[in-house]
Every structure is written in C-alpha cells, then in structure tokens.
C-alpha cells in the first residue's frame, strides 16, 4: 500500500487556517477574492464582525438566489446580507474605522511580500496596466493585524516571499503574518519565522520556494 | 419658503458648466445617480473633472458620460472593475487623465473639502509610488503624507428619501460616498426614490441634513445598472 | 407741542433690523445673548433655518413652561424645540457646516470691531479672567456673512468700533456688517460705510461715538 | 460571543488609571455621563487629563471630579459657564491646568484622533492668541493653523439606546460630542438609558457602530444635573 502524501493546503484549508486564528469578538475586513473564503470557516462558537469598506459592519451570509439587492454589496461588488447588530455608514466613517486602528484584522492577497513585511498587492507596475488601488493602502496602514493569504509561489513557480519587492509597494513593513498553501509565516523584527508547515512540507523544501531567508522558532 | 425639489433631472443638472469639477456618488453598481448622469449627457457640459470611486460600468451612467467625451479627467481609487470597458480604452490611448487616490484618502479629501479643512496628514500611501512628489512629515516618529481637501462645483448623488429641505436618507450600501459628496460641492444635486412631506423624516435619523443639498428630483423607479449591463444597453439609447 | 426725538434703536429694533435683512431660505447661526432675539423677528413669509453648534438644524420656538427637556438645548444652554424638517448631528458634523462655509449668516456680539473688520468678542485679556472661546473663532472663519449686533458704545460711553482692537482677536478681517443701536455699518475693503442711521441720529454724532473713521455711501 | 454590557458603573470604569487622558461627552447640562463620572470619583483615579467642552456644573458630575482633585488638566473650549463654580476657583489659584481650544477645533481634533489623522490645517484661530506658538501655513493664499489629533485612553459617554455590540442611538442635542468621543479613545465606556436586544436597532439609523465601543452599562434613570444643581447637591453625597 502506497502512502499518499498530500503536499500543501488547498485554498479552503488556507482560509480555514486563518479563520481558526481569528479570536472571538474580532472586527475583520476581508479583501476581494481568496480572502473572502475566510468568512465561511469561522468556528460556530465565535462571533466575528465583518467590515466592508463600502459602508457595512456585520456582513451576513450571501443572499439566496433571487434575493440579491443591487444596493447591498461588499467591496468586491458581490451581493451580501446584514446580520443582526449590523450598521451602515458612509465612506469617510468607514475609513475612519480602518485608518483609526479600530479594525482588528484584515486579510489581503499579495503579489509579493518582503522579509521586512513590505507588501505589493495593487500594481504590477507594467506601463500599459491601468493602476487601481482601492482601499488596500489604507488597510495596511490602519488595521491592527495585517494578514496575507496567498499561494506560496506564482503560477510559474517564482517565489512570492522575496528579499525585496520588485512591484510597487502597497505599504512598507506592514505585514504581520502570511498564510500560504505551504506554511504559516510570522513577520517579526528579527525576520521571517515559520510557525507551521503544511503536512508533507519540510523546511528545506519551503526555503527552496522562498527567496527571503526563513527562520525556525 | 425653502423648496429644493425640481421636476426633472434635466432641470436639476441645467447649471453644470464646461470645465466643472463634478463628484458622482456610488461604489460599483450601488448608489450611482444614473438618471442625473444621463441628464448631464443630454445637457452636454464637457471638459469635466469627475470625482468618483470607479469609472462606470458597461455603456451607461458614468461610463456613457466618459464615452460621450465629456470627461477630461477622473479622480478615483479603482478605475479598473469587472464591467469597466470605456475608461480603460480611452486611458490606454492617452485620451483621458487619471488621478489615482487611495480610497480612504479619497473619502477623507472629500470630507475635508466639505468641512473647511484645506489639508491633512495621513499614513496612507507612505513609501509607495502614490506618495511620490507629495510632502511627507514625521509626527510622533511616524511618517505621514500631506493630502489636500477636494472641493467640487457640483455633486450628483442618489438617495432613498428626501424632503423639500433636502434632508436625506440612503439605502444600505448605496450610501457609500453620497453623504460626504453632499458636503463637498458648491451645489449638490440629488435624485431620490421618494420625496416625502417635511416632518416625515425623524430628525434623529437624518443622514444628510438639508444644508448640504441644493436640488432634489424624484426618480421613483431608477434604472438598474446591473440590468442595463446585462441587456448591453447604451446611452444615449439606440 | 414738543416733538420727542427717539435717539437710537432698542435691542428689539436692532434684532428686527437684522431679521429684516435675512433672506428667505437662509441657514443662520445666532450667538448667545442679544443675537438670540433675532429669531423672534423673522417675517412670517420667510423660512429661515436656525443652526446651533451643539448639533441641531431647525430650531423652533422656546418650549412652553414645563415642557423643557434637559437634552434639548441651544448653544446658550437654553431649552429649545425642533421645527419640522430638523436634523440632529454630532459636533464634528456641526462644525463641518460652520467651517465648510455651509452656513449663510451668523450673528454675534462684540467687545470691539476694528475698521478692517477685525473682531474681539471672547476675552478681555485680563490676566485674572478665565478665557473661554466656544465656537466663535470657527464661526467667524467659516460662515459666509458675519454680522455683529452690539450697542454702539460701552456702558461708560467708550467706542466699540475702533481703529484697532485692544482686546485679543477672535478673527482678523472677518466682520461683514455691524448693527448697533445707532446705525447699520458695512465693513468694506475701502473702510466702514454707514448704510443706515437710527431716527434722530446724524452722521456727526455717530462719528463722535466711533473711534474708527466712518464713510457715507 | 460579543457582549460589551457590564452590570455596574463601577465595573465599567474599573480600568481607568492614574494619569489617563479621559474624554467626557456633554455640552452644558446635556449628555454628560454623570453616573460614570461619579463611579470614577468612587474609583479614585487621579492626575487625569479631561477632554470635555465645559468644566462641569455645581458640585456634581465633572465639577465634582475636579473638586475631588482628580484632574490635573482640562482640555476644553468653554470653561466658564453659568453653573461652573469649581473650575474657576482652582484655575485662579493655579491648581489646575487649562488648554483652551476653539470648539470646532476641539471637535475636529477628537474626530481626527479617532480617524488616524495625526494633524490637519484649519482656518480657525488664525491671527489670534490661540494660534500663538502654532505652525501656520498658507494654502491657496489663505492662512491656516496646524492642529493635532487628540487621542484618549478612555471616553465616558452617555447615550439613549445600546445593544450588546455597542451600537448606539443618542437623544436630541445630548448627542453632541458623544459619537466622536466614542471614536477617539482606546476604550470607550458608555452609559445607556436602555440596553435592547441585538437586532432591535435598525442598521440604517445606528449613530455609533459598536466597533467604537468597549463597555456599556444600563443606567435607566440617570440623574439630572439641572435638578441636582437646583437642590445644591454635592458628590460624594453628603
């Protein structure tokens, strides 16, 4: 009998890993795309309030088909509902929450993260590309804990955790923790520390897929 | 007597002049004052600077205004959305200007402009290309960027309920930039799904007090951008 | 039969003079004390919305005795009511209205006004006095038309309209028009111009009670 | 589960420490959290810096806190009101510090502190003694003063209605500084006339979203400062 070693976490498992680490009572902003998955995995005994920068605290589950409302959407422009205890507000108040340090955690995607916690996630810097920044630069500066969810490498296998970001920065020294398909990595003053590795992943393999130097606790 | 209610969208936007700075509410497909924008297309003012979070969708509303070549410059945070077709095309051809502003900075600049605050410091965009050429300053050991208040000649805003004083209520996440854009313009033009008698809005729940509003027009059944995009409609209708 | 010449306007007439000049549809902030009288004299066919900096647009008449509400007061801490179409808001929004130029007219009292429209109305500068400024400095900078209501001279007959204010300033070059018991005076780039004199007051008398130079239109 | 409701005012203010900066809501006699202040007197934290528009009335509430020598410094706009007796006395004797701030600047500094804006320019106080020693700057040909955001360790706020998430509704002009002080502190402590079940407050009319609130205590029948002053009461009661 052959033992099948599963290499790396799936998208759902990455989201689960993050959800597991979000404390009860947290106020959380989820970026567009993969970060949105996190909402599905909050343990049932925890109450977490989700914020969307377009003016809602207390996002509920997606509406049933046919129940969508054009005027009830999240930052990704997808239809949402509101939980009990929700509140609507305008954009300046919404970013007062973000910039003012009132949101506990945000989960964002990334193009690159440097070993100093620099983040690049808004522009590839290509001359023909249309730049679009949204709320990312506000989130990384204002939110207490900035968490990244990303595949460990690009589609063509290049490291996303690098010594220095080559793409335009979203913020310098802003990332607190990185959740990839291969590992969970803390960004500390003393460098990157591997907190956990996916089943079947060893430190050497992980380092080989990472440009920046990794440390073990 | 104070009566800010006008009969038609065309009457509401009649004063918009060539070269004006115009704020337009909305985030994605929610909260965009599509009938006011279409009236502005009919009216024809050109060389406009538009302040809006996005650049419009499909070939209606803000996208149609841009397509009709009435817009010289966009000030926005996210010009590239799923249904944005018109702006990217013009931008790549160098036919429209773009001032890219982080979303929170955009909101704060609009609020500042409406609040008599000419400039403020913010941590947002520090050490990024968007801070290039801007004054930075250390306060309590942390770096900040100086940003200036934004003021418009006109704001076009969509809301749920209004009265003749211009007191406004909004609907869910269609509130977004509406209330601060009402503050940020010399003349604020609002389309409301319903205009109610004075006194029908509880003073405790008013979101935008009438002092920030110049004109109100009732548009009882506003078009849905989502629907128009699905139907591939274009404005002017053809 | 002797002709009785009435010299100067009463407090009520001064307030009436101001009320007469407030256009229909104006948003108006009234200072504490004599300015509050203005609300009583708005002509019936005009709708004027009164703002109080502690968070109310649409102040109505004073409540009947016994109907007062501790939590429904104006900036002078006096009980008020709210008209139809009123709105409550917090202090930052209230001063956004003031500083942002959304209020058409404010009516304030004065210790001194200079011929350049400088205003002193918050402190006599006495070393033992407790300074208190309230919203006066915001009002004079932000409101479109700053109007002063004041007796023409102090209790002991000294001019209040002076060449230069000796008291600490509230704002420099901020006053647009002065309503006194003796005259209505415009502050212009070319100096003070007398718009109207009270019955029985002549220009020479008026100038003799005014330190600054007055001009006639 | 999120439950910010605590049982007593003493429990609510238990964490206030010596030397803390504390914002206290209210304007004149409206909106002052008198039960929370009295609990703070019982608790005894001293050397406090208090941010509040006025300096309290008679010998109760904020005035009693000052009289009990727990306050080192007041940051306020109008320290001299009809019923303010305690502060003027101490101030004349040099026993308490005062930072006098124009009311709109006070409000804006509190909002800025709570919004991550470290500093802003304002026209208010330009060319007056209150601008002395402050940086000024011309923007578009007009002079402005640089003012800094205010942040507190605690805010004590009174409101009408709260739920267990800390969503708040206020009552009439007792709203005043409450909502911005909720934003401006590391820990915001609220006394509400009623605590209602989650879901009872319409999300469209929430004035202060719960994210800005740390603790809520229900005080169903708060004392009236006006009444206490008429009765010449003093706290601690004697």
Short mmCIF file of C-alpha atoms in Angstrom, two decimals, chain B residues 108 111 116-123 135 137 139 144 146 148 160 170-172 175 203-205 207, chain D residues 108 111 116-123 135 137 139 144 146 148 160 170-172 175 203-205 207:
data_model
loop_
_atom_site.label_atom_id
_atom_site.label_comp_id
_atom_site.label_asym_id
_atom_site.label_seq_id
_atom_site.Cartn_x
_atom_site.Cartn_y
_atom_site.Cartn_z
CA UNK B 108 -11.17 61.94 3.62
CA UNK B 111 -14.96 65.21 3.69
CA UNK B 116 -13.26 73.68 5.65
CA UNK B 117 -10.12 71.62 6.23
CA UNK B 118 -7.71 72.55 3.42
CA UNK B 119 -5.19 69.78 4.11
CA UNK B 120 -4.37 66.92 6.46
CA UNK B 121 -1.72 64.30 7.10
CA UNK B 122 -2.40 60.61 6.59
CA UNK B 123 -0.32 57.44 6.90
CA UNK B 135 5.13 66.41 1.09
CA UNK B 137 6.38 64.63 7.54
CA UNK B 139 4.74 63.16 13.56
CA UNK B 144 2.73 60.79 7.01
CA UNK B 146 0.11 65.66 3.21
CA UNK B 148 -5.43 68.34 0.23
CA UNK B 160 -33.65 56.79 -0.98
CA UNK B 170 -29.93 56.45 2.00
CA UNK B 171 -30.40 52.75 1.22
CA UNK B 172 -27.98 50.16 2.60
CA UNK B 175 -24.98 55.24 0.99
CA UNK B 203 -34.70 64.41 12.95
CA UNK B 204 -32.77 61.71 14.84
CA UNK B 205 -32.19 59.57 11.73
CA UNK B 207 -28.18 61.09 7.39
CA UNK D 108 -12.16 68.09 14.71
CA UNK D 111 -12.53 63.11 15.20
CA UNK D 116 -5.99 58.00 12.12
CA UNK D 117 -5.38 61.59 11.02
CA UNK D 118 -2.44 62.85 13.11
CA UNK D 119 -2.76 66.52 12.13
CA UNK D 120 -4.72 68.92 9.94
CA UNK D 121 -4.85 72.56 8.94
CA UNK D 122 -7.74 74.79 9.95
CA UNK D 123 -8.56 78.47 9.45
CA UNK D 135 2.71 76.34 12.99
CA UNK D 137 0.86 77.85 6.62
CA UNK D 139 -2.67 77.22 1.31
CA UNK D 144 -4.17 78.16 8.33
CA UNK D 146 -1.74 73.21 12.15
CA UNK D 148 -3.03 67.75 16.06
CA UNK D 160 -30.11 56.75 24.83
CA UNK D 170 -28.47 59.26 21.11
CA UNK D 171 -31.15 61.66 22.33
CA UNK D 172 -31.59 65.07 20.69
CA UNK D 175 -25.66 63.64 21.07
CA UNK D 203 -28.81 49.22 10.85
CA UNK D 204 -29.76 52.32 8.83
CA UNK D 205 -30.12 54.55 11.91
CA UNK D 207 -25.32 56.63 15.06
#
